[in-house]
Short mmCIF file of C-alpha atoms in Angstrom, two decimals:
data_model
loop_
_atom_site.label_atom_id
_atom_site.label_comp_id
_atom_site.label_asym_id
_atom_site.label_seq_id
_atom_site.Cartn_x
_atom_site.Cartn_y
_atom_site.Cartn_z
CA UNK A 286 63.35 99.33 91.68
CA UNK A 287 64.22 95.67 91.91
CA UNK A 288 62.55 93.41 89.42
CA UNK A 289 60.30 90.58 90.52
CA UNK A 290 61.44 87.12 89.46
CA UNK A 291 58.59 84.96 88.26
CA UNK A 292 60.18 81.71 89.30
CA UNK A 293 63.49 80.11 90.08
CA UNK A 294 66.01 80.56 87.30
CA UNK A 295 68.40 78.05 88.81
CA UNK A 296 68.67 74.61 87.25
CA UNK A 297 68.92 72.65 90.50
CA UNK A 298 68.96 69.26 88.73
CA UNK A 299 72.03 70.20 86.68
CA UNK A 300 73.81 71.43 89.80
CA UNK A 301 72.83 68.31 91.78
CA UNK A 302 74.46 66.10 89.13
CA UNK A 303 77.81 67.81 89.73
CA UNK A 304 77.72 67.80 93.54
CA UNK A 305 79.92 65.10 95.13
CA UNK A 306 78.20 62.62 97.44
CA UNK A 307 80.01 64.01 100.48
CA UNK A 308 78.58 67.49 99.79
CA UNK A 309 74.94 66.40 99.15
CA UNK A 310 73.69 67.35 102.66
CA UNK A 311 75.22 70.84 102.34
CA UNK A 312 73.74 71.21 98.86
CA UNK A 313 70.27 70.15 100.03
CA UNK A 314 70.43 72.56 103.00
CA UNK A 315 71.44 75.39 100.66
CA UNK A 316 68.62 74.53 98.24
CA UNK A 317 66.09 74.46 101.09
CA UNK A 318 67.21 77.93 102.26
CA UNK A 319 67.02 79.25 98.72
CA UNK A 320 63.51 77.83 98.22
CA UNK A 321 62.40 79.24 101.58
CA UNK A 322 63.71 82.68 100.63
CA UNK A 323 61.96 82.52 97.25
CA UNK A 324 58.64 81.53 98.90
CA UNK A 325 58.94 84.42 101.38
CA UNK A 326 59.65 86.89 98.58
CA UNK A 327 56.75 85.66 96.46
CA UNK A 328 54.36 85.82 99.42
CA UNK A 329 54.78 89.62 99.55
CA UNK A 330 53.33 91.97 96.93
CA UNK A 331 55.71 93.43 94.39
CA UNK A 332 54.85 97.03 95.32
CA UNK A 333 53.84 98.58 98.62
CA UNK A 334 50.11 99.09 99.16
CA UNK A 335 48.86 102.59 98.34
CA UNK A 336 47.65 104.83 101.14
CA UNK A 337 44.02 105.91 101.02
CA UNK A 338 44.68 109.54 101.89
CA UNK A 339 41.01 110.50 101.49
CA UNK A 340 40.06 108.04 104.25
CA UNK A 341 42.63 109.56 106.62
CA UNK A 342 41.56 113.14 105.75
CA UNK A 343 37.98 112.25 106.54
CA UNK A 344 38.73 110.46 109.86
CA UNK A 345 41.55 112.61 111.36
CA UNK A 346 40.23 115.85 112.85
CA UNK A 347 43.56 117.76 112.92
CA UNK A 348 43.52 120.16 110.00
CA UNK A 349 46.45 119.89 107.59
CA UNK A 350 48.10 116.99 109.43
CA UNK A 351 47.22 114.40 106.77
CA UNK A 352 48.22 116.81 103.98
CA UNK A 353 51.57 117.38 105.68
CA UNK A 354 52.16 113.59 106.06
CA UNK A 355 51.09 112.99 102.45
CA UNK A 356 53.43 115.68 101.14
CA UNK A 357 56.39 114.33 103.19
CA UNK A 358 55.61 110.72 102.30
CA UNK A 359 55.45 111.44 98.57
CA UNK A 360 58.67 113.46 98.68
CA UNK A 361 60.47 110.64 100.48
CA UNK A 362 62.78 108.82 98.08
CA UNK A 363 64.69 105.82 99.34
CA UNK A 364 67.58 105.25 96.95
CA UNK A 365 67.84 101.77 95.56
CA UNK A 366 71.50 100.79 95.30
CA UNK A 367 72.75 101.00 91.75
CA UNK A 368 73.91 97.80 90.11
CA UNK A 369 77.68 98.11 89.72
CA UNK A 370 78.50 94.45 89.50
CA UNK A 371 76.31 92.91 86.78
CA UNK A 372 78.40 94.34 83.94
CA UNK A 373 81.61 93.11 85.59
CA UNK A 374 80.12 89.65 86.12
CA UNK A 375 78.90 89.50 82.52
CA UNK A 376 82.33 90.56 81.23
CA UNK A 377 83.97 87.93 83.41
CA UNK A 378 81.46 85.37 82.14
CA UNK A 379 82.43 86.18 78.55
CA UNK A 380 86.13 85.80 79.37
CA UNK A 381 85.55 82.52 81.14
CA UNK A 382 83.34 81.19 78.34
CA UNK A 383 86.24 81.77 75.90
CA UNK A 384 88.57 79.89 78.26
CA UNK A 385 86.00 77.10 78.63
CA UNK A 386 85.68 76.74 74.85
CA UNK A 387 89.46 76.61 74.54
CA UNK A 388 89.67 74.01 77.33
CA UNK A 389 86.94 71.90 75.68
CA UNK A 390 88.77 71.98 72.35
CA UNK A 391 92.06 71.02 74.02
CA UNK A 392 90.30 68.27 75.98
CA UNK A 393 88.72 66.89 72.83
CA UNK A 394 92.16 66.84 71.21
CA UNK A 395 93.61 65.02 74.22
CA UNK A 396 90.72 62.55 74.09
CA UNK A 397 91.44 61.84 70.43
CA UNK A 398 95.14 61.35 71.21
CA UNK A 399 94.36 59.01 74.09
CA UNK A 400 91.86 57.05 71.99
CA UNK A 401 94.50 56.64 69.29
CA UNK A 402 96.96 55.45 71.95
CA UNK A 403 94.36 53.02 73.30
CA UNK A 404 93.71 51.72 69.81
CA UNK A 405 97.45 51.18 69.35
CA UNK A 406 97.73 49.38 72.70
CA UNK A 407 94.72 47.18 71.98
CA UNK A 408 96.25 46.18 68.64
CA UNK A 409 99.40 44.88 70.37
CA UNK A 410 99.87 41.33 71.51
CA UNK A 411 98.95 40.72 75.14
CA UNK A 412 102.01 40.79 77.40
CA UNK A 413 101.49 37.12 78.26
CA UNK A 414 101.99 36.19 74.59
CA UNK A 415 104.88 38.60 73.81
CA UNK A 416 108.45 37.54 73.36
CA UNK A 417 111.33 39.82 74.31
CA UNK A 418 111.70 40.78 70.65
CA UNK A 419 108.01 41.69 70.40
CA UNK A 420 108.34 43.81 73.52
CA UNK A 421 111.45 45.52 72.14
CA UNK A 422 109.59 46.30 68.90
CA UNK A 423 106.55 47.66 70.74
CA UNK A 424 108.42 49.58 73.46
CA UNK A 425 111.93 50.36 72.21
CA UNK A 426 112.70 52.82 75.03
CA UNK A 427 111.73 50.39 77.79
CA UNK A 428 113.19 47.22 76.34
CA UNK A 429 116.24 45.57 77.82
CA UNK A 430 119.15 45.94 75.36
CA UNK A 431 122.18 44.36 77.02
CA UNK A 432 124.52 44.90 74.02
CA UNK A 433 123.62 48.53 73.35
CA UNK A 434 123.03 49.65 76.91
CA UNK A 435 124.21 47.22 79.60
CA UNK A 436 122.68 47.57 83.01
CA UNK A 437 123.30 45.99 86.40
CA UNK A 438 120.84 44.70 88.87
CA UNK A 439 118.44 46.22 89.97
CA UNK A 440 118.46 47.95 86.54
CA UNK A 441 117.50 51.42 87.81
CA UNK A 442 119.13 54.68 86.82
CA UNK A 443 120.39 55.47 90.30
CA UNK A 444 122.42 52.22 90.30
CA UNK A 445 123.80 52.62 86.77
CA UNK A 446 127.57 53.00 86.44
CA UNK A 447 129.52 55.36 84.24
CA UNK A 448 132.30 54.04 81.98
CA UNK A 449 134.96 55.17 84.46
CA UNK A 450 133.23 53.32 87.28
CA UNK A 451 132.98 50.20 85.12
CA UNK A 452 136.74 50.33 84.38
CA UNK A 453 137.46 50.73 88.07
CA UNK A 454 135.26 47.73 88.89
CA UNK A 455 136.97 45.65 86.17
CA UNK A 456 140.42 46.42 87.62
CA UNK A 457 139.45 45.19 91.08
#
């Protein structure tokens, strides 16, 4: 038999915090339907009312009719569907919780790396106060180095020339 839930086990406030503004009306409609369903379920008794067979035996004149109905009613068994999915959901929850823990650890590591990078950036001179040498020291890969690596305007890789192309240009 299904178990009766005493009250809602859903933390609606925690879910509401994660719902985007555009989805709030859908969320509120879903919550209203869920609350309505819960109220309807709690309005009904947990078990069916018991028949007063003695009352029916006393008031129905046909002999044996109530006994026959009582015997058939008590032998009637309506199978409640077996729960095949809870164990699968719980196993999946355990797998996902391991993945979540791993993701949280990796995220915390990324946060630490980004905070260290932010600390490094904040310790640098502001760009307005930097000289070209300061910029080259801070960002050696991005700095303009005309002697080591000459470039031509507009200084993008797709416009860069190979040594052969440079020789050909010099001959012209």
